[in-house]
Every structure is written in structure tokens, then in C-alpha cells.
């Protein structure tokens, strides 16, 4: 089913500050409890997107979409008390490599870099984004809520990646 994460049986998309679209597989192949749990967690992620659009000017650079998804993923983890698969990242060296790769990417590569890469990697953009947000929170002492209101470049500067 399009737009649904196979592991969860749900998926979502935030169109703007007022319209969040949530999908679920009506066949419920993952079980009722898994779908209900995901339907609880999903609005946390998508709600962070809407909040960010209300507080920060849209940044059309591809790399800014990594921060955008990272904020939503960490917010979901922190406030829904759930660690999504797309938020479980690799070691620091791998994440630095992925960040460098994503800095060079463009919108034509979004599906491959955010969902499934032919080389077997999944959710590269989400995982790298969550890693960036965790680094920024650790280095700055700011919460994910405070970071949600900051521009991409300021968040990246808080990670220490630019030193």
C-alpha cells in the first residue's frame, strides 16, 4: 500500500501547518495493537513538522529536509516514548559519511535517501537527521522543542560538525 511503512502498517504526510494525512493498511496484517500503537505515535512526528512550518521559514535545500525529519523523529521518540526504526542510527563515523553524502544530494534522490537505497541502506535521511538533532541537543543543552524553532544552519552549528 503506497505511503505505508511495511513494518508498522501505517504512514503519514504533513502537507502544511493544518493538514496531516495518516494512512493505514485496512487489512491490518501487522495486528491491531501494532497499528493502534503506530496511529498513536505518528501524530507526534507529523505534528512536529506542522509546528516547524509555523516557526521557521521554509528552507528549500535538500540537506535542510534531513534536519526537518530528524526533528520530527526525535520529537516522536521523546514525547511518544517510542524509538522508531528510522530513528535508530549507526556509529558516529558512518553518520558523518552519510551527512557528507546528504549534503551533496538533491531532491531527485529523496526517495532513495529517505526510504530505500538500492545498496540496502534504509532511512538514511531520517537516521542522519535524528543523529544531528541528538548531537545538537547534547552540545547545546537545548530540547528538541527549542531546536524546532531554529533554522537548519543554526542547528548544524550546534552539532559541532562545522568546527
mmCIF file of C-alpha atoms in Angstrom:
data_model
loop_
_atom_site.group_PDB
_atom_site.id
_atom_site.type_symbol
_atom_site.label_atom_id
_atom_site.label_comp_id
_atom_site.label_asym_id
_atom_site.label_seq_id
_atom_site.Cartn_x
_atom_site.Cartn_y
_atom_site.Cartn_z
ATOM 1 C CA UNK A 1 0.000 0.000 0.000
ATOM 2 C CA UNK A 2 1.542 3.361 -1.020
ATOM 3 C CA UNK A 3 2.667 5.616 1.809
ATOM 4 C CA UNK A 4 2.572 2.870 4.430
ATOM 5 C CA UNK A 5 5.736 1.743 6.218
ATOM 6 C CA UNK A 6 5.629 -2.050 5.933
ATOM 7 C CA UNK A 7 6.953 -2.653 9.458
ATOM 8 C CA UNK A 8 4.186 -0.573 11.010
ATOM 9 C CA UNK A 9 1.221 -0.786 8.669
ATOM 10 C CA UNK A 10 0.868 3.000 8.809
ATOM 11 C CA UNK A 11 2.326 6.094 7.180
ATOM 12 C CA UNK A 12 1.698 9.810 7.106
ATOM 13 C CA UNK A 13 2.395 13.071 5.329
ATOM 14 C CA UNK A 14 2.172 16.640 6.598
ATOM 15 C CA UNK A 15 1.030 18.892 3.779
ATOM 16 C CA UNK A 16 1.155 22.181 5.662
ATOM 17 C CA UNK A 17 0.607 23.651 9.120
ATOM 18 C CA UNK A 18 -3.009 22.471 9.218
ATOM 19 C CA UNK A 19 -3.269 19.271 7.165
ATOM 20 C CA UNK A 20 -1.787 15.974 8.292
ATOM 21 C CA UNK A 21 -2.697 12.890 6.267
ATOM 22 C CA UNK A 22 -2.406 9.496 8.004
ATOM 23 C CA UNK A 23 -2.670 6.160 6.181
ATOM 24 C CA UNK A 24 -3.031 2.641 7.493
ATOM 25 C CA UNK A 25 -3.375 -0.746 5.874
ATOM 26 C CA UNK A 26 -7.020 -1.691 6.390
ATOM 27 C CA UNK A 27 -6.088 -5.368 6.176
ATOM 28 C CA UNK A 28 -4.106 -4.847 9.411
ATOM 29 C CA UNK A 29 -1.503 -7.508 8.545
ATOM 30 C CA UNK A 30 0.683 -6.389 11.462
ATOM 31 C CA UNK A 31 -2.032 -6.831 14.028
ATOM 32 C CA UNK A 32 -4.467 -4.421 15.573
ATOM 33 C CA UNK A 33 -2.188 -3.480 18.507
ATOM 34 C CA UNK A 34 0.767 -2.573 16.236
ATOM 35 C CA UNK A 35 -1.438 -0.387 14.038
ATOM 36 C CA UNK A 36 -3.075 1.329 17.025
ATOM 37 C CA UNK A 37 0.345 1.968 18.588
ATOM 38 C CA UNK A 38 1.598 3.487 15.346
ATOM 39 C CA UNK A 39 -1.534 5.594 14.989
ATOM 40 C CA UNK A 40 -0.748 6.993 18.451
ATOM 41 C CA UNK A 41 2.933 7.734 17.634
ATOM 42 C CA UNK A 42 2.511 9.145 14.129
ATOM 43 C CA UNK A 43 0.834 12.464 15.099
ATOM 44 C CA UNK A 44 3.827 13.307 17.300
ATOM 45 C CA UNK A 45 6.151 13.083 14.283
ATOM 46 C CA UNK A 46 3.826 14.854 11.890
ATOM 47 C CA UNK A 47 2.815 17.463 14.462
ATOM 48 C CA UNK A 48 6.458 18.478 14.823
ATOM 49 C CA UNK A 49 6.549 19.144 11.079
ATOM 50 C CA UNK A 50 3.495 21.398 11.346
ATOM 51 C CA UNK A 51 4.990 23.213 14.338
ATOM 52 C CA UNK A 52 8.260 23.804 12.490
ATOM 53 C CA UNK A 53 6.446 25.244 9.497
ATOM 54 C CA UNK A 54 4.728 27.650 11.895
ATOM 55 C CA UNK A 55 8.023 28.867 13.348
ATOM 56 C CA UNK A 56 10.789 28.695 10.716
ATOM 57 C CA UNK A 57 10.844 29.942 7.140
ATOM 58 C CA UNK A 58 10.876 27.102 4.616
ATOM 59 C CA UNK A 59 14.418 26.148 3.612
ATOM 60 C CA UNK A 60 14.353 24.626 0.139
ATOM 61 C CA UNK A 61 17.778 22.996 0.357
ATOM 62 C CA UNK A 62 17.709 19.206 0.354
ATOM 63 C CA UNK A 63 20.016 18.988 3.382
ATOM 64 C CA UNK A 64 17.505 21.041 5.397
ATOM 65 C CA UNK A 65 14.958 18.252 4.864
ATOM 66 C CA UNK A 66 17.316 15.973 6.808
ATOM 67 C CA UNK A 67 17.107 18.285 9.830
ATOM 68 C CA UNK A 68 13.340 18.590 9.313
ATOM 69 C CA UNK A 69 12.875 14.814 9.527
ATOM 70 C CA UNK A 70 15.400 14.474 12.332
ATOM 71 C CA UNK A 71 13.491 16.942 14.499
ATOM 72 C CA UNK A 72 10.224 15.075 13.946
ATOM 73 C CA UNK A 73 11.832 11.696 14.607
ATOM 74 C CA UNK A 74 13.466 12.831 17.857
ATOM 75 C CA UNK A 75 10.269 14.603 18.951
ATOM 76 C CA UNK A 76 8.363 11.362 18.328
ATOM 77 C CA UNK A 77 10.934 9.426 20.350
ATOM 78 C CA UNK A 78 10.983 11.909 23.232
ATOM 79 C CA UNK A 79 7.260 12.613 23.571
ATOM 80 C CA UNK A 80 5.556 9.448 22.293
ATOM 81 C CA UNK A 81 8.206 7.471 24.200
ATOM 82 C CA UNK A 82 8.952 5.325 21.202
ATOM 83 C CA UNK A 83 12.127 4.657 19.203
ATOM 84 C CA UNK A 84 11.113 4.270 15.551
ATOM 85 C CA UNK A 85 13.247 2.072 13.309
ATOM 86 C CA UNK A 86 14.005 5.087 11.114
ATOM 87 C CA UNK A 87 15.491 6.854 14.148
ATOM 88 C CA UNK A 88 17.986 4.136 15.105
ATOM 89 C CA UNK A 89 21.233 5.341 13.595
ATOM 90 C CA UNK A 90 24.712 3.895 13.170
ATOM 91 C CA UNK A 91 28.073 4.795 14.730
ATOM 92 C CA UNK A 92 29.488 8.351 14.504
ATOM 93 C CA UNK A 93 31.864 7.596 11.608
ATOM 94 C CA UNK A 94 29.065 6.143 9.482
ATOM 95 C CA UNK A 95 26.766 9.024 10.322
ATOM 96 C CA UNK A 96 29.425 11.588 9.345
ATOM 97 C CA UNK A 97 29.794 9.814 5.987
ATOM 98 C CA UNK A 98 26.043 9.822 5.472
ATOM 99 C CA UNK A 99 25.835 13.510 6.415
ATOM 100 C CA UNK A 100 28.524 14.330 3.809
ATOM 101 C CA UNK A 101 26.608 12.284 1.232
ATOM 102 C CA UNK A 102 23.346 14.055 2.043
ATOM 103 C CA UNK A 103 24.978 17.495 1.832
ATOM 104 C CA UNK A 104 25.745 16.737 -1.828
ATOM 105 C CA UNK A 105 22.342 15.227 -2.632
ATOM 106 C CA UNK A 106 19.401 16.883 -4.319
ATOM 107 C CA UNK A 107 15.639 16.439 -4.370
ATOM 108 C CA UNK A 108 15.763 13.879 -7.193
ATOM 109 C CA UNK A 109 17.399 11.472 -4.737
ATOM 110 C CA UNK A 110 14.893 11.918 -1.907
ATOM 111 C CA UNK A 111 13.073 8.589 -2.269
ATOM 112 C CA UNK A 112 16.326 6.621 -2.325
ATOM 113 C CA UNK A 113 17.941 8.545 0.530
ATOM 114 C CA UNK A 114 14.924 8.732 2.800
ATOM 115 C CA UNK A 115 13.257 5.383 2.222
ATOM 116 C CA UNK A 116 15.177 2.605 0.500
ATOM 117 C CA UNK A 117 18.550 2.673 -1.210
ATOM 118 C CA UNK A 118 19.445 0.024 -3.810
ATOM 119 C CA UNK A 119 22.627 -0.608 -1.784
ATOM 120 C CA UNK A 120 20.448 -1.916 1.069
ATOM 121 C CA UNK A 121 20.530 1.122 3.361
ATOM 122 C CA UNK A 122 17.157 2.349 4.594
ATOM 123 C CA UNK A 123 16.023 5.673 6.000
ATOM 124 C CA UNK A 124 19.417 7.379 5.562
ATOM 125 C CA UNK A 125 17.890 10.871 5.752
ATOM 126 C CA UNK A 126 15.804 10.106 8.835
ATOM 127 C CA UNK A 127 18.636 8.398 10.703
ATOM 128 C CA UNK A 128 21.139 11.126 9.856
ATOM 129 C CA UNK A 129 18.637 13.773 10.889
ATOM 130 C CA UNK A 130 17.987 12.106 14.246
ATOM 131 C CA UNK A 131 21.750 11.825 14.800
ATOM 132 C CA UNK A 132 22.196 15.542 14.052
ATOM 133 C CA UNK A 133 19.415 16.542 16.434
ATOM 134 C CA UNK A 134 20.784 14.330 19.196
ATOM 135 C CA UNK A 135 24.242 15.905 18.740
ATOM 136 C CA UNK A 136 22.768 19.427 18.791
ATOM 137 C CA UNK A 137 20.774 18.665 21.945
ATOM 138 C CA UNK A 138 23.799 17.153 23.698
ATOM 139 C CA UNK A 139 26.135 20.012 22.755
ATOM 140 C CA UNK A 140 23.713 22.871 23.417
ATOM 141 C CA UNK A 141 21.530 21.638 26.248
ATOM 142 C CA UNK A 142 18.510 22.668 24.169
ATOM 143 C CA UNK A 143 15.443 20.449 23.908
ATOM 144 C CA UNK A 144 14.013 19.177 20.651
ATOM 145 C CA UNK A 145 11.211 21.717 21.123
ATOM 146 C CA UNK A 146 13.719 24.573 21.322
ATOM 147 C CA UNK A 147 15.581 23.250 18.272
ATOM 148 C CA UNK A 148 12.339 23.003 16.288
ATOM 149 C CA UNK A 149 12.233 26.801 16.175
ATOM 150 C CA UNK A 150 15.795 27.209 14.865
ATOM 151 C CA UNK A 151 16.949 27.352 11.221
ATOM 152 C CA UNK A 152 18.840 24.371 9.785
ATOM 153 C CA UNK A 153 22.225 26.122 9.719
ATOM 154 C CA UNK A 154 21.966 27.077 13.366
ATOM 155 C CA UNK A 155 21.079 23.511 14.345
ATOM 156 C CA UNK A 156 24.021 22.106 12.380
ATOM 157 C CA UNK A 157 26.356 24.639 14.013
ATOM 158 C CA UNK A 158 25.233 23.314 17.419
ATOM 159 C CA UNK A 159 26.314 19.789 16.423
ATOM 160 C CA UNK A 160 29.970 20.793 16.234
ATOM 161 C CA UNK A 161 30.140 19.414 12.690
ATOM 162 C CA UNK A 162 31.335 22.779 11.375
ATOM 163 C CA UNK A 163 34.297 23.106 13.773
#
